[in-house]
Amino acid sequence: MDCRLRRGATTFGSVKTPAELTETFRANGLKVTPQRQLLFGLMHGNTVHPTAEALYAEASERMPGISLRTVYQTLTDLASMGELRLIDVGSGATRFDPNTDDHHHVVCSSCGEVRDVYVAGSDRLKVDGLDGFTVEQASILFSGTCTACAAEVDKVSRASARGEERKPTNPKERMS
Amino acid sequence: MDCRLRRGATTFGSVKTPAELTETFRANGLKVTPQRQLLFGLMHGNTVHPTAEALYAEASERMPGISLRTVYQTLTDLASMGELRLIDVGSGATRFDPNTDDHHHVVCSSCGEVRDVYVAGSDRLKVDGLDGFTVEQASILFSGTCTACAAEVDKVSRASARGEERKPTNPKERMS
DNA sequence: TTCTCAATCTGCAATCCATGCGAATTAGCA
DNA sequence: TGCTAATTCGCATGGATTGCAGATTGAGAA
Ligand SMILES: [Mn+2]
Ligand SMILES: [Mn+2]
Ligand SMILES: [Zn+2]
Ligand SMILES: [Zn+2]
């Protein structure tokens, strides 16, 4: 199937609904607690690739007192059941992704935004140096500048050309 | 040029020698200390993608008393001058790579070994979902099993078939 | 060569992210 | 309704990296 077809789809691909996750948890002998249900809901259709801390912040609004420990616990459970992917974009904290399709990511080196990208032909890459390695998986991380940040940079450089003050930079960044 | 030509080459590509790095440091107004020279040497031609701790261990043998802080400092300096690449294979600690060629990596999910791979055609990938993003860089991380670990697994499974004990697993692993 | 001082080194504290642990609580079932 | 294993939660712990400041030193000046 052409990956492009996925864009604009009204469903969330193979992503399970909170109700389905409830089923899955019970089927695996795990209890379904209010905390877990809340997190099922927060992750469903979530495309921002949040960190545990970010989810904890959201969860805390709806359920004051929920612990960060429980957020980590539940996310780990979901991941070990294959309902969630752990993403590392090199920004320090692990990001969680309910999209379990075969896809990759772009990260904005300015604001840290992470988006899904679908890559065609990644399995046909000519790779030299494997030297016996049995490759089971490939993950591609693109990095660059999102449209919003590009606009911002543009605005700033124009302002700078007018001799105005420079705006402060945004987040922390590492790995060339 | 065909990447394959790089294999078995007698030089280290664009990698600078310790002497050249000394030049570069002085040219940038940085002092050349014994600690830095030691690290220049330890990194030159180093293909294992060591962590800071690993380098610290090596460095400590030749220069007892050198501090981990200095190792980090020097590696960071080298990286910010573009003489070193920071690699994140998701194993927790950043790995340092004197190979500044355009290349990618394979990591063995069993023993953690990291090897260079040269990928042809990565710039011709069909990527969907970029949605305005300006991509400046793509890094591909392959993961799988190295030949040594594959042999080990094979040996173990054969032993297991004979009813013997199973060997313990190796390192820590995360991210599917 | 000696002087001088900014750059560097080192040890330790602090930070961030994540996990271990154990007492209190609770979901799910009899 | 009551039982009990699973879960929650707060706190301690651990790994990786950076901040800080006093002691040390490379390298240009005299
Ligand atoms: Mn994703
Ligand atoms: Mn490399
Ligand atoms: Zn951005
Ligand atoms: Zn291996």
Coordinates of N, CA, C and O and ligand atoms in Angstrom, one line a residue, chain B residues 49 85 87 97 99 103-105 115-116, ligand 2:
Chain B
H49 N 33.3 3.2 18.8 CA 32.3 4.1 19.3 C 32.1 4.0 20.8 O 31.1 3.6 21.4
R85 N 31.8 12.9 16.1 CA 30.4 12.9 16.1 C 29.8 12.2 17.3 O 30.4 11.3 17.9
I87 N 27.1 9.9 19.0 CA 26.1 8.9 18.5 C 25.2 8.4 19.6 O 25.7 8.2 20.7
D97 N 32.4 9.2 18.2 CA 32.9 8.6 16.9 C 33.8 9.6 16.1 O 33.4 10.7 15.7
N99 N 34.9 9.1 13.3 CA 34.6 9.0 11.9 C 33.6 10.0 11.5 O 32.4 9.9 11.9
H103 N 28.0 8.6 7.4 CA 27.7 7.1 7.6 C 26.7 6.9 8.7 O 26.3 7.8 9.4
H104 N 26.3 5.7 8.8 CA 25.3 5.3 9.8 C 25.7 4.1 10.6 O 26.9 3.8 10.6
H105 N 24.9 3.6 11.5 CA 25.3 2.6 12.4 C 24.4 1.4 12.6 O 23.2 1.5 12.4
R115 N 28.7 -0.7 14.9 CA 29.6 -0.7 13.7 C 29.2 0.4 12.8 O 28.0 0.7 12.7
D116 N 30.1 0.8 12.0 CA 29.8 1.8 10.9 C 29.1 1.0 9.8 O 29.5 -0.1 9.4
Ligands
MN2 MN 30.5 5.5 13.3

